[in-house]
Tab-separated table of C-alpha atoms and ligand atoms in Angstrom:
chain	number	residue	atom	x	y	z
S	11	UNK	CA	-0.090	-0.122	0.124
S	12	UNK	CA	0.964	3.907	-0.366
S	13	UNK	CA	1.149	4.062	3.413
S	14	UNK	CA	3.687	1.323	3.798
S	15	UNK	CA	5.721	2.110	0.672
S	16	UNK	CA	6.051	5.645	2.652
S	17	UNK	CA	7.058	4.447	6.003
S	18	UNK	CA	9.625	1.964	4.321
S	19	UNK	CA	11.102	4.960	2.085
S	20	UNK	CA	11.345	6.850	5.759
S	21	UNK	CA	12.999	3.976	7.113
S	22	UNK	CA	15.480	3.956	4.263
S	23	UNK	CA	16.234	7.569	4.572
S	24	UNK	CA	17.164	7.368	8.461
S	25	UNK	CA	19.302	4.304	7.857
S	26	UNK	CA	21.263	5.947	5.088
S	27	UNK	CA	21.605	9.281	7.157
S	28	UNK	CA	22.512	7.547	10.140
S	29	UNK	CA	25.234	5.423	7.981
S	30	UNK	CA	26.808	8.596	6.896
S	31	UNK	CA	27.010	10.315	10.121
S	32	UNK	CA	28.964	7.116	11.616
S	33	UNK	CA	31.113	7.197	8.963
S	34	UNK	CA	31.840	11.076	9.389
S	35	UNK	CA	32.309	10.400	13.300
S	36	UNK	CA	34.476	7.375	12.345
S	37	UNK	CA	36.925	9.846	10.132
S	38	UNK	CA	36.948	12.766	12.974
S	39	UNK	CA	36.821	10.900	16.414
S	40	UNK	CA	40.106	9.165	15.636
S	41	UNK	CA	42.108	12.417	15.696
S	42	UNK	CA	42.979	15.096	18.425
S	43	UNK	CA	41.451	18.787	18.244
S	44	UNK	CA	45.247	19.920	16.705
S	45	UNK	CA	44.560	17.327	13.911
S	46	UNK	CA	41.132	18.165	13.431
S	47	UNK	CA	41.899	22.067	12.794
S	48	UNK	CA	45.234	21.731	11.131
S	49	UNK	CA	45.411	21.898	7.254
S	50	UNK	CA	47.025	18.529	6.088
S	51	UNK	CA	47.290	19.946	2.434
S	52	UNK	CA	46.485	23.277	0.939
S	53	UNK	CA	44.115	21.147	-1.708
S	54	UNK	CA	41.924	20.006	1.404
S	55	UNK	CA	40.069	21.729	4.119
S	56	UNK	CA	40.962	21.067	7.774
S	57	UNK	CA	38.709	18.062	8.774
S	58	UNK	CA	36.495	20.403	11.316
S	59	UNK	CA	35.338	22.708	8.262
S	60	UNK	CA	34.247	19.594	6.458
S	61	UNK	CA	32.417	18.454	9.621
S	62	UNK	CA	30.293	21.821	10.120
S	63	UNK	CA	29.928	22.401	6.295
S	64	UNK	CA	27.976	19.133	6.496
S	65	UNK	CA	25.719	20.273	9.245
S	66	UNK	CA	25.560	23.479	7.655
S	67	UNK	CA	24.215	21.979	4.288
S	68	UNK	CA	21.602	19.769	6.068
S	69	UNK	CA	20.443	22.821	7.982
S	70	UNK	CA	19.960	24.865	4.736
S	71	UNK	CA	18.265	21.854	2.902
S	72	UNK	CA	16.572	19.643	5.445
S	73	UNK	CA	15.694	22.048	8.257
S	74	UNK	CA	15.056	25.484	6.666
S	75	UNK	CA	14.040	24.390	3.007
S	76	UNK	CA	12.260	21.230	3.397
S	77	UNK	CA	11.232	21.822	7.115
S	78	UNK	CA	10.368	25.566	7.220
S	79	UNK	CA	12.016	25.720	10.579
S	80	UNK	CA	13.771	28.489	12.255
S	81	UNK	CA	17.719	28.849	11.499
S	82	UNK	CA	19.987	27.160	13.987
S	83	UNK	CA	23.034	29.366	13.207
S	84	UNK	CA	22.238	31.853	10.417
S	85	UNK	CA	25.452	33.506	11.441
S	86	UNK	CA	27.898	30.749	10.400
S	87	UNK	CA	26.333	30.037	7.035
S	88	UNK	CA	28.930	32.228	5.239
S	89	UNK	CA	31.942	30.373	6.738
S	90	UNK	CA	30.873	27.263	5.451
S	91	UNK	CA	30.078	28.334	1.843
S	92	UNK	CA	32.201	26.336	-0.272
S	93	UNK	CA	32.010	29.243	-2.973
S	94	UNK	CA	33.200	32.118	-0.846
S	95	UNK	CA	36.278	30.547	0.803
S	96	UNK	CA	38.900	28.630	-1.176
S	97	UNK	CA	40.172	25.407	0.577
S	98	UNK	CA	43.618	27.089	1.108
S	99	UNK	CA	41.937	30.139	2.935
S	100	UNK	CA	39.687	27.846	5.376
S	101	UNK	CA	42.256	27.337	8.147
S	102	UNK	CA	42.131	30.929	8.843
S	103	UNK	CA	38.580	31.688	9.198
S	104	UNK	CA	36.771	32.016	12.838
S	105	UNK	CA	35.443	28.416	12.473
S	106	UNK	CA	33.306	26.479	15.294
S	107	UNK	CA	36.048	24.508	17.173
S	108	UNK	CA	35.857	20.695	16.886
S	109	UNK	CA	33.498	20.230	20.017
S	110	UNK	CA	31.172	23.237	18.746
S	111	UNK	CA	31.090	21.354	15.397
S	112	UNK	CA	30.059	18.082	16.724
S	113	UNK	CA	27.216	20.064	18.771
S	114	UNK	CA	26.083	22.042	15.764
S	115	UNK	CA	25.823	19.060	13.433
S	116	UNK	CA	24.173	16.863	16.117
S	117	UNK	CA	21.505	19.668	16.845
S	118	UNK	CA	20.918	20.020	12.976
S	119	UNK	CA	20.548	16.031	12.497
S	120	UNK	CA	17.952	15.996	15.334
S	121	UNK	CA	15.675	18.645	13.473
S	122	UNK	CA	16.589	17.008	10.379
S	123	UNK	CA	15.067	13.553	11.638
S	124	UNK	CA	12.178	15.421	13.293
S	125	UNK	CA	11.332	16.975	9.829
S	126	UNK	CA	11.903	13.430	7.987
S	127	UNK	CA	9.326	12.389	10.438
S	128	UNK	CA	6.626	14.799	9.817
S	129	UNK	CA	7.080	14.951	5.916
S	130	UNK	CA	4.574	13.167	3.607
S	131	UNK	CA	7.774	12.675	1.149
S	132	UNK	CA	5.313	13.262	-1.838
S	133	UNK	CA	4.129	16.908	-1.569
S	134	UNK	CA	6.646	18.512	-4.066
S	135	UNK	CA	9.567	17.879	-6.280
S	136	UNK	CA	12.139	18.661	-3.582
S	137	UNK	CA	10.846	15.733	-1.375
S	138	UNK	CA	9.163	13.551	-3.659
S	139	UNK	CA	10.609	9.893	-3.376
S	140	UNK	CA	12.995	11.619	-0.428
S	141	UNK	CA	15.072	13.662	-2.983
S	142	UNK	CA	16.232	16.363	-0.830
S	143	UNK	CA	16.880	13.925	2.217
S	144	UNK	CA	18.947	11.384	-0.384
S	145	UNK	CA	20.924	14.579	-1.660
S	146	UNK	CA	21.896	15.423	1.882
S	147	UNK	CA	23.076	11.814	2.637
S	148	UNK	CA	24.964	11.946	-0.594
S	149	UNK	CA	26.529	15.250	0.304
S	150	UNK	CA	27.679	13.804	3.371
S	151	UNK	CA	29.241	10.657	2.120
S	152	UNK	CA	31.142	12.910	-0.704
S	153	UNK	CA	32.798	15.135	1.883
S	154	UNK	CA	33.412	11.752	3.605
S	155	UNK	CA	35.264	10.559	0.894
S	156	UNK	CA	37.194	13.867	0.268
S	157	UNK	CA	38.029	13.584	4.313
S	158	UNK	CA	39.358	10.163	3.534
S	159	UNK	CA	41.602	11.698	0.927
S	160	UNK	CA	42.851	14.032	3.688
S	161	UNK	CA	43.534	11.186	5.912
S	162	UNK	CA	45.577	9.888	3.058
S	163	UNK	CA	47.515	13.253	2.762
S	164	UNK	CA	48.275	13.583	6.674
S	165	UNK	CA	51.529	12.185	7.874
S	166	UNK	CA	51.874	10.699	11.408
S	167	UNK	CA	50.713	7.144	12.783
S	168	UNK	CA	48.177	5.558	11.170
S	169	UNK	CA	44.695	6.556	12.363
S	170	UNK	CA	42.304	4.475	10.473
S	171	UNK	CA	42.071	0.662	10.027
S	172	UNK	CA	40.266	-1.716	7.713
S	173	UNK	CA	40.670	-5.373	6.201
S	174	UNK	CA	42.827	-5.978	3.401
S	175	UNK	CA	40.741	-5.802	-0.003
S	176	UNK	CA	39.892	-9.119	-1.807
S	177	UNK	CA	42.696	-10.833	-3.988
S	178	UNK	CA	41.727	-11.975	-7.270
S	179	UNK	CA	39.185	-14.907	-7.754
S	180	UNK	CA	39.235	-15.243	-11.474
S	181	UNK	CA	41.962	-14.138	-14.127
S	182	UNK	CA	40.591	-10.993	-15.895
S	183	UNK	CA	42.873	-9.421	-18.941
S	184	UNK	CA	42.213	-8.206	-22.703
S	185	UNK	CA	39.442	-6.143	-24.044
S	186	UNK	CA	35.953	-6.401	-24.573
S	187	UNK	CA	34.201	-5.188	-27.834
S	188	UNK	CA	31.182	-3.316	-27.410
S	189	UNK	CA	29.066	-3.373	-30.912
S	190	UNK	CA	27.925	-0.027	-32.394
S	191	UNK	CA	24.509	1.118	-31.595
S	192	UNK	CA	22.041	3.040	-29.390
S	193	UNK	CA	21.924	3.441	-25.677
S	194	UNK	CA	20.179	5.397	-23.254
S	195	UNK	CA	22.346	7.520	-21.047
S	196	UNK	CA	21.757	8.970	-17.734
S	197	UNK	CA	18.454	8.397	-15.921
S	198	UNK	CA	14.666	9.772	-15.633
S	199	UNK	CA	13.712	7.215	-13.040
S	200	UNK	CA	16.320	6.987	-10.371
S	201	UNK	CA	14.767	9.335	-7.763
S	202	UNK	CA	17.909	10.063	-6.185
S	203	UNK	CA	19.830	10.873	-8.885
S	204	UNK	CA	21.435	14.414	-9.108
S	205	UNK	CA	20.396	16.882	-11.673
S	206	UNK	CA	23.680	16.183	-13.700
S	207	UNK	CA	22.634	12.624	-14.296
S	208	UNK	CA	19.324	13.915	-15.991
S	209	UNK	CA	17.577	13.684	-18.139
S	210	UNK	CA	17.851	9.833	-19.760
S	211	UNK	CA	18.552	10.473	-23.489
S	212	UNK	CA	19.427	8.362	-26.407
S	213	UNK	CA	23.020	8.284	-27.553
S	214	UNK	CA	24.299	6.106	-30.864
S	215	UNK	CA	27.993	5.224	-30.451
S	216	UNK	CA	30.313	3.373	-33.008
S	217	UNK	CA	31.383	-0.004	-31.935
S	218	UNK	CA	34.373	0.175	-29.497
S	219	UNK	CA	36.779	-1.954	-27.204
S	220	UNK	CA	37.357	-1.364	-23.705
S	221	UNK	CA	39.478	-2.959	-21.214
S	222	UNK	CA	37.982	-5.690	-19.209
S	223	UNK	CA	39.806	-4.395	-16.133
S	224	UNK	CA	41.399	-0.862	-15.039
S	225	UNK	CA	45.284	-0.406	-15.676
S	226	UNK	CA	47.097	-2.216	-12.661
S	227	UNK	CA	50.349	-1.325	-10.934
S	228	UNK	CA	52.191	-3.848	-12.585
S	229	UNK	CA	51.266	-2.438	-15.887
S	230	UNK	CA	51.755	1.046	-14.678
S	231	UNK	CA	55.301	0.129	-13.990
S	232	UNK	CA	55.865	-1.084	-17.379
S	233	UNK	CA	55.445	2.344	-18.352
S	234	UNK	CA	57.785	3.801	-15.781
S	235	UNK	CA	60.287	1.320	-16.660
S	236	UNK	CA	59.717	2.004	-20.474
S	237	UNK	CA	60.807	5.915	-19.702
S	238	UNK	CA	57.047	6.937	-19.631
S	239	UNK	CA	57.680	10.023	-17.488
S	240	UNK	CA	60.821	10.950	-19.718
S	241	UNK	CA	59.420	10.622	-22.826
S	242	UNK	CA	57.987	14.064	-24.219
S	243	UNK	CA	56.453	12.607	-27.271
S	244	UNK	CA	53.936	10.460	-24.955
S	245	UNK	CA	52.741	13.765	-23.104
S	246	UNK	CA	50.424	16.585	-24.368
S	247	UNK	CA	51.644	20.007	-24.145
S	248	UNK	CA	49.842	20.563	-21.081
S	249	UNK	CA	50.661	17.515	-19.757
S	250	UNK	CA	54.518	17.815	-20.097
S	251	UNK	CA	54.272	21.255	-19.010
S	252	UNK	CA	52.818	20.104	-15.554
S	253	UNK	CA	55.058	16.899	-15.448
S	254	UNK	CA	58.042	19.016	-15.697
S	255	UNK	CA	56.419	22.141	-13.296
S	256	UNK	CA	55.908	19.454	-10.448
S	257	UNK	CA	58.385	16.624	-11.281
S	258	UNK	CA	55.811	13.841	-11.595
S	259	UNK	CA	57.928	10.843	-11.708
S	260	UNK	CA	55.253	7.946	-10.387
S	261	UNK	CA	51.699	8.109	-8.820
S	262	UNK	CA	51.431	9.983	-5.835
S	263	UNK	CA	52.425	8.133	-2.459
S	264	UNK	CA	54.774	5.943	-4.401
S	265	UNK	CA	58.350	5.462	-2.812
S	266	UNK	CA	61.319	3.518	-4.295
S	267	UNK	CA	64.165	2.256	-2.135
S	268	UNK	CA	66.701	3.294	-4.674
S	269	UNK	CA	66.248	-0.160	-6.254
S	270	UNK	CA	63.184	-1.738	-8.213
S	271	UNK	CA	61.498	-2.201	-5.012
S	272	UNK	CA	58.245	0.269	-5.015
S	273	UNK	CA	56.140	0.878	-1.796
S	274	UNK	CA	52.997	2.780	-1.093
S	275	UNK	CA	52.268	5.029	1.552
S	276	UNK	CA	48.461	3.868	2.436
S	277	UNK	CA	46.951	6.137	5.097
S	278	UNK	CA	50.078	6.147	7.127
S	279	UNK	CA	51.651	2.612	6.294
S	280	UNK	CA	54.199	1.807	4.049
S	281	UNK	CA	52.961	-1.268	2.094
S	282	UNK	CA	54.675	-3.198	-0.755
S	283	UNK	CA	53.290	-2.404	-4.035
S	284	UNK	CA	50.511	-4.786	-5.068
S	285	UNK	CA	51.109	-5.565	-8.692
S	286	UNK	CA	47.406	-6.843	-9.332
S	287	UNK	CA	45.469	-3.951	-7.866
S	288	UNK	CA	44.448	-1.019	-9.874
S	289	UNK	CA	46.813	2.250	-10.382
S	290	UNK	CA	45.345	4.808	-7.990
S	291	UNK	CA	46.320	8.609	-7.394
S	292	UNK	CA	47.059	9.359	-10.999
S	293	UNK	CA	46.013	12.653	-12.645
S	294	UNK	CA	44.172	12.763	-16.274
S	295	UNK	CA	47.655	13.683	-17.709
S	296	UNK	CA	49.447	10.676	-16.373
S	297	UNK	CA	46.411	8.517	-17.690
S	298	UNK	CA	46.626	10.430	-20.857
S	299	UNK	CA	50.685	9.803	-21.432
S	300	UNK	CA	49.940	6.024	-20.414
S	301	UNK	CA	47.243	5.697	-22.843
S	302	UNK	CA	49.514	6.984	-25.966
S	303	UNK	CA	52.433	4.618	-24.660
S	304	UNK	CA	49.917	1.791	-24.625
S	305	UNK	CA	48.732	3.022	-28.244
S	306	UNK	CA	45.273	3.264	-26.945
S	307	UNK	CA	42.987	6.287	-25.421
S	308	UNK	CA	40.785	6.797	-22.396
S	309	UNK	CA	37.112	5.985	-23.037
S	310	UNK	CA	34.534	8.784	-23.532
S	311	UNK	CA	32.070	9.191	-20.559
S	312	UNK	CA	29.263	7.865	-23.029
S	313	UNK	CA	31.583	4.709	-23.847
S	314	UNK	CA	32.083	4.036	-20.009
S	315	UNK	CA	28.463	4.316	-19.335
S	316	UNK	CA	27.506	1.950	-22.355
S	317	UNK	CA	29.874	-0.602	-20.955
S	318	UNK	CA	28.685	-0.337	-17.477
S	319	UNK	CA	25.048	-0.195	-18.237
S	320	UNK	CA	23.742	-1.638	-21.514
S	321	UNK	CA	21.929	-4.734	-21.569
S	322	UNK	CA	22.503	-6.500	-24.902
S	323	UNK	CA	19.605	-9.154	-24.178
S	324	UNK	CA	16.953	-6.688	-23.546
S	325	UNK	CA	18.198	-3.492	-25.181
S	326	UNK	CA	17.929	-1.658	-21.742
S	327	UNK	CA	20.202	0.664	-19.294
S	328	UNK	CA	20.650	-0.966	-16.142
S	329	UNK	CA	21.719	0.724	-12.975
S	330	UNK	CA	24.855	-1.268	-12.114
S	331	UNK	CA	26.862	-3.483	-14.635
S	332	UNK	CA	25.366	-6.653	-12.831
S	333	UNK	CA	21.628	-5.468	-12.725
S	334	UNK	CA	19.271	-3.262	-11.088
S	335	UNK	CA	20.330	-4.693	-7.357
S	336	UNK	CA	21.982	-2.452	-4.886
S	337	UNK	CA	25.965	-2.970	-4.340
S	338	UNK	CA	26.987	-5.682	-2.032
S	339	UNK	CA	29.992	-7.019	-0.612
S	340	UNK	CA	30.137	-9.782	-3.591
S	341	UNK	CA	29.906	-7.071	-6.416
S	342	UNK	CA	31.840	-4.026	-5.610
S	343	UNK	CA	34.570	-2.624	-3.276
S	344	UNK	CA	32.558	0.395	-2.012
S	345	UNK	CA	31.676	2.387	1.258
S	346	UNK	CA	35.590	2.224	2.881
S	347	UNK	CA	35.260	-1.314	3.832
S	348	UNK	CA	38.626	-1.585	2.707
S	349	UNK	CA	41.457	1.228	2.505
S	350	UNK	CA	42.365	0.285	-1.026
S	351	UNK	CA	41.453	-1.247	-4.394
S	352	UNK	CA	41.102	-4.710	-4.657
S	353	UNK	CA	43.071	-6.586	-7.143
S	354	UNK	CA	41.614	-7.253	-10.856
S	355	UNK	CA	39.373	-10.273	-10.821
S	356	UNK	CA	38.067	-10.138	-7.371
S	357	UNK	CA	34.646	-9.167	-8.296
S	358	UNK	CA	33.362	-11.412	-10.558
S	359	UNK	CA	29.726	-11.102	-9.689
S	360	UNK	CA	30.091	-7.395	-10.572
S	361	UNK	CA	30.888	-7.757	-14.138
S	362	UNK	CA	28.665	-6.535	-16.984
S	363	UNK	CA	26.922	-8.802	-19.411
S	364	UNK	CA	29.945	-8.369	-21.810
S	365	UNK	CA	32.145	-9.192	-19.389
S	366	UNK	CA	33.436	-5.849	-18.177
S	367	UNK	CA	34.952	-6.040	-14.633
S	368	UNK	CA	35.246	-3.859	-11.736
S	369	UNK	CA	33.408	-0.842	-13.176
S	370	UNK	CA	32.203	0.301	-9.834
S	371	UNK	CA	34.157	0.643	-6.796
S	372	UNK	CA	37.993	0.539	-6.180
S	373	UNK	CA	39.148	3.567	-8.353
S	374	UNK	CA	37.507	6.423	-9.909
S	375	UNK	CA	37.904	6.090	-13.602
S	376	UNK	CA	39.184	9.076	-15.864
S	377	UNK	CA	37.319	9.485	-18.941
S	378	UNK	CA	38.461	11.810	-21.666
S	379	UNK	CA	35.276	13.836	-21.606
S	380	UNK	CA	34.980	17.374	-20.113
S	381	UNK	CA	32.043	18.057	-17.611
S	382	UNK	CA	29.254	19.260	-20.019
S	383	UNK	CA	25.232	19.377	-19.319
S	384	UNK	CA	23.418	16.583	-20.951
S	385	UNK	CA	20.783	17.889	-23.877
S	386	UNK	CA	17.647	19.622	-21.741
S	387	UNK	CA	19.576	19.347	-18.542
S	388	UNK	CA	17.720	21.758	-15.929
S	389	UNK	CA	19.700	22.604	-12.704
S	390	UNK	CA	17.974	21.326	-9.417
S	391	UNK	CA	17.638	22.401	-6.882
S	392	UNK	CA	20.119	24.828	-6.787
S	393	UNK	CA	22.963	26.022	-9.840
S	394	UNK	CA	25.614	25.609	-7.762
S	395	UNK	CA	25.890	21.966	-7.631
S	396	UNK	CA	26.402	21.334	-11.278
S	397	UNK	CA	25.698	23.819	-13.879
S	398	UNK	CA	28.482	26.588	-12.523
S	399	UNK	CA	31.068	23.794	-13.432
S	400	UNK	CA	29.956	22.645	-16.977
S	401	UNK	CA	32.324	23.937	-19.408
S	402	UNK	CA	35.318	24.326	-17.034
S	403	UNK	CA	38.834	22.782	-16.790
S	404	UNK	CA	37.355	19.518	-15.639
S	405	UNK	CA	37.468	15.935	-16.947
S	406	UNK	CA	34.803	13.282	-15.777
S	407	UNK	CA	35.453	10.217	-13.738
S	408	UNK	CA	32.957	7.782	-13.228
S	409	UNK	CA	32.337	4.395	-11.067
S	410	UNK	CA	33.476	5.459	-7.728
S	411	UNK	CA	36.381	4.146	-5.545
S	412	UNK	CA	36.457	2.331	-2.384
S	413	UNK	CA	35.989	5.159	-0.446
S	414	UNK	CA	32.731	5.955	-2.115
S	415	UNK	CA	29.344	4.837	0.022
S	416	UNK	CA	26.908	3.555	-2.368
S	417	UNK	CA	24.322	6.086	-1.882
S	418	UNK	CA	26.637	8.431	-4.050
S	419	UNK	CA	27.566	5.514	-6.629
S	420	UNK	CA	25.587	4.181	-9.591
S	421	UNK	CA	26.388	3.648	-13.537
S	422	UNK	CA	24.860	7.036	-14.042
S	423	UNK	CA	26.565	9.395	-11.408
S	424	UNK	CA	29.081	11.735	-12.479
S	425	UNK	CA	32.192	13.050	-10.667
S	426	UNK	CA	34.566	15.606	-12.218
S	427	UNK	CA	37.978	17.508	-11.081
S	428	UNK	CA	40.736	19.752	-12.840
S	429	UNK	CA	43.139	17.212	-14.961
S	430	UNK	CA	45.981	17.871	-12.537
S	431	UNK	CA	44.358	16.351	-9.533
S	432	UNK	CA	45.142	13.227	-7.952
S	433	UNK	CA	44.981	13.273	-4.244
S	434	UNK	CA	41.443	12.018	-5.177
S	435	UNK	CA	40.974	7.982	-5.594
S	436	UNK	CA	41.587	8.195	-9.176
S	437	UNK	CA	42.826	5.495	-11.636
S	438	UNK	CA	41.546	4.587	-15.444
S	439	UNK	CA	41.002	1.857	-17.981
S	440	UNK	CA	41.718	2.073	-21.696
S	441	UNK	CA	39.562	1.880	-24.762
S	442	UNK	CA	40.240	2.315	-28.271
S	443	UNK	CA	38.257	2.621	-32.000
S	444	UNK	CA	37.520	-0.908	-33.636
S	445	UNK	CA	39.772	-1.536	-36.730
S	446	UNK	CA	37.878	-1.913	-39.905
S	447	UNK	CA	38.266	-5.495	-39.904
S	448	UNK	CA	36.603	-5.784	-36.476
S	449	UNK	CA	33.509	-3.550	-37.106
R	28	AVJ	C1	30.990	16.200	-7.483
R	28	AVJ	C2	32.804	15.596	-5.797
R	28	AVJ	C3	33.230	17.089	-7.227
R	28	AVJ	O1	33.237	17.144	-3.511
R	28	AVJ	O2	33.136	19.351	-4.803
R	28	AVJ	C4	30.563	18.403	-2.358
R	28	AVJ	C5	30.584	17.252	-4.462
R	28	AVJ	N1	29.371	19.378	-3.985
R	28	AVJ	N2	29.904	19.717	-1.925
R	28	AVJ	C6	32.848	18.239	-4.668
R	28	AVJ	C7	30.357	18.457	-3.673
R	28	AVJ	C8	29.191	20.411	-2.817
R	28	AVJ	C9	31.813	17.476	-5.449
R	28	AVJ	N3	32.576	16.843	-6.405
R	29	FE	FE1	29.628	20.471	0.168
């Protein structure tokens, strides 16, 4: 019945909000006050800024907009407005201290749950299907992933722990051919999809080949050994200028002991490089140079989505490569269950019908595409989420990483960043056009 559907949705929203808050607490309660207010990298906010910003967005959207309630702290809105203060400037702001930030987010959350209890979850577009609540849960989880990246950047004793990611269960290598034809890109039906994933629209692609798995550390090492970082011809003009300027020689957090032994600093612990894991912490320009070295290219965003969704048996676009069911431990490495990508071949149950593996989870995958609006895009509920970024110096990343929660991950989900960024959990896979004898 209608009534019990609404109650089930209400319970699901509460669960998803609580899960996000448990993660936020786990990322902040493990550090002392000094570490929470410190800036661990100029690319990142102090963790205490993320914490209060999560609460402030929840206050703006759930407490004031959806609930129509009185402000909790209207005086601090401007401190936590991401457009007003660049990340590098945030430590100097008169921010709430960690205890105040925790109290503030807790007060806002209690009011938000009260609004949820009062809401019919149908009345208008902002709350129909629980959209505003889902948007806020995704927002908190996105900041949790950003805070996880801050943890990776900080120095000092490890503060986080998790079990190792799974090893290969099946061998996976080579390429998969996706035949020419139309598919549906974007979504009209996913109630919590964000504005930039809409509307659903037909896209016709020529046939292409896409790698069955992301590029691994072992493969990336071959590129390094073959002079990949020294050979100017492999790099674009901008890529080479950036390589020289910041002296790129290997993925971020890799260390070499002088011989051929590579190590990776993973959340404060030095670990031997695991050859079969996807490479992580590379920027778009490194991915581009690797693709040139391999004689291939990055997939376009549309190619990636077709590989991740198109079901050749029905012609329909699925929510995930394996079908419409939510991710679980057998299909994808998501949700900070592990603090590293899983080996290629670790998730046979998560493969697409065509046999493409690990599109969801492990590492965000750079595509060749800039961040652009879909045809007939309409911003919702505010232009600052996506619209203001269209046409900027960004590349789209797809698929989510080991640090992405499932509420903020689906085959239509679009992430974007500057092509020089690599503190995010970014890797890539390759694609190519079909030769005439393959078409
Ligand atoms: C979509 C991940 C690029 O972190 O800047 C968070 C998400 N938007 N708060 C970001 C977001 C507003 C956004 N990304
Ligand atoms: Fe934000």
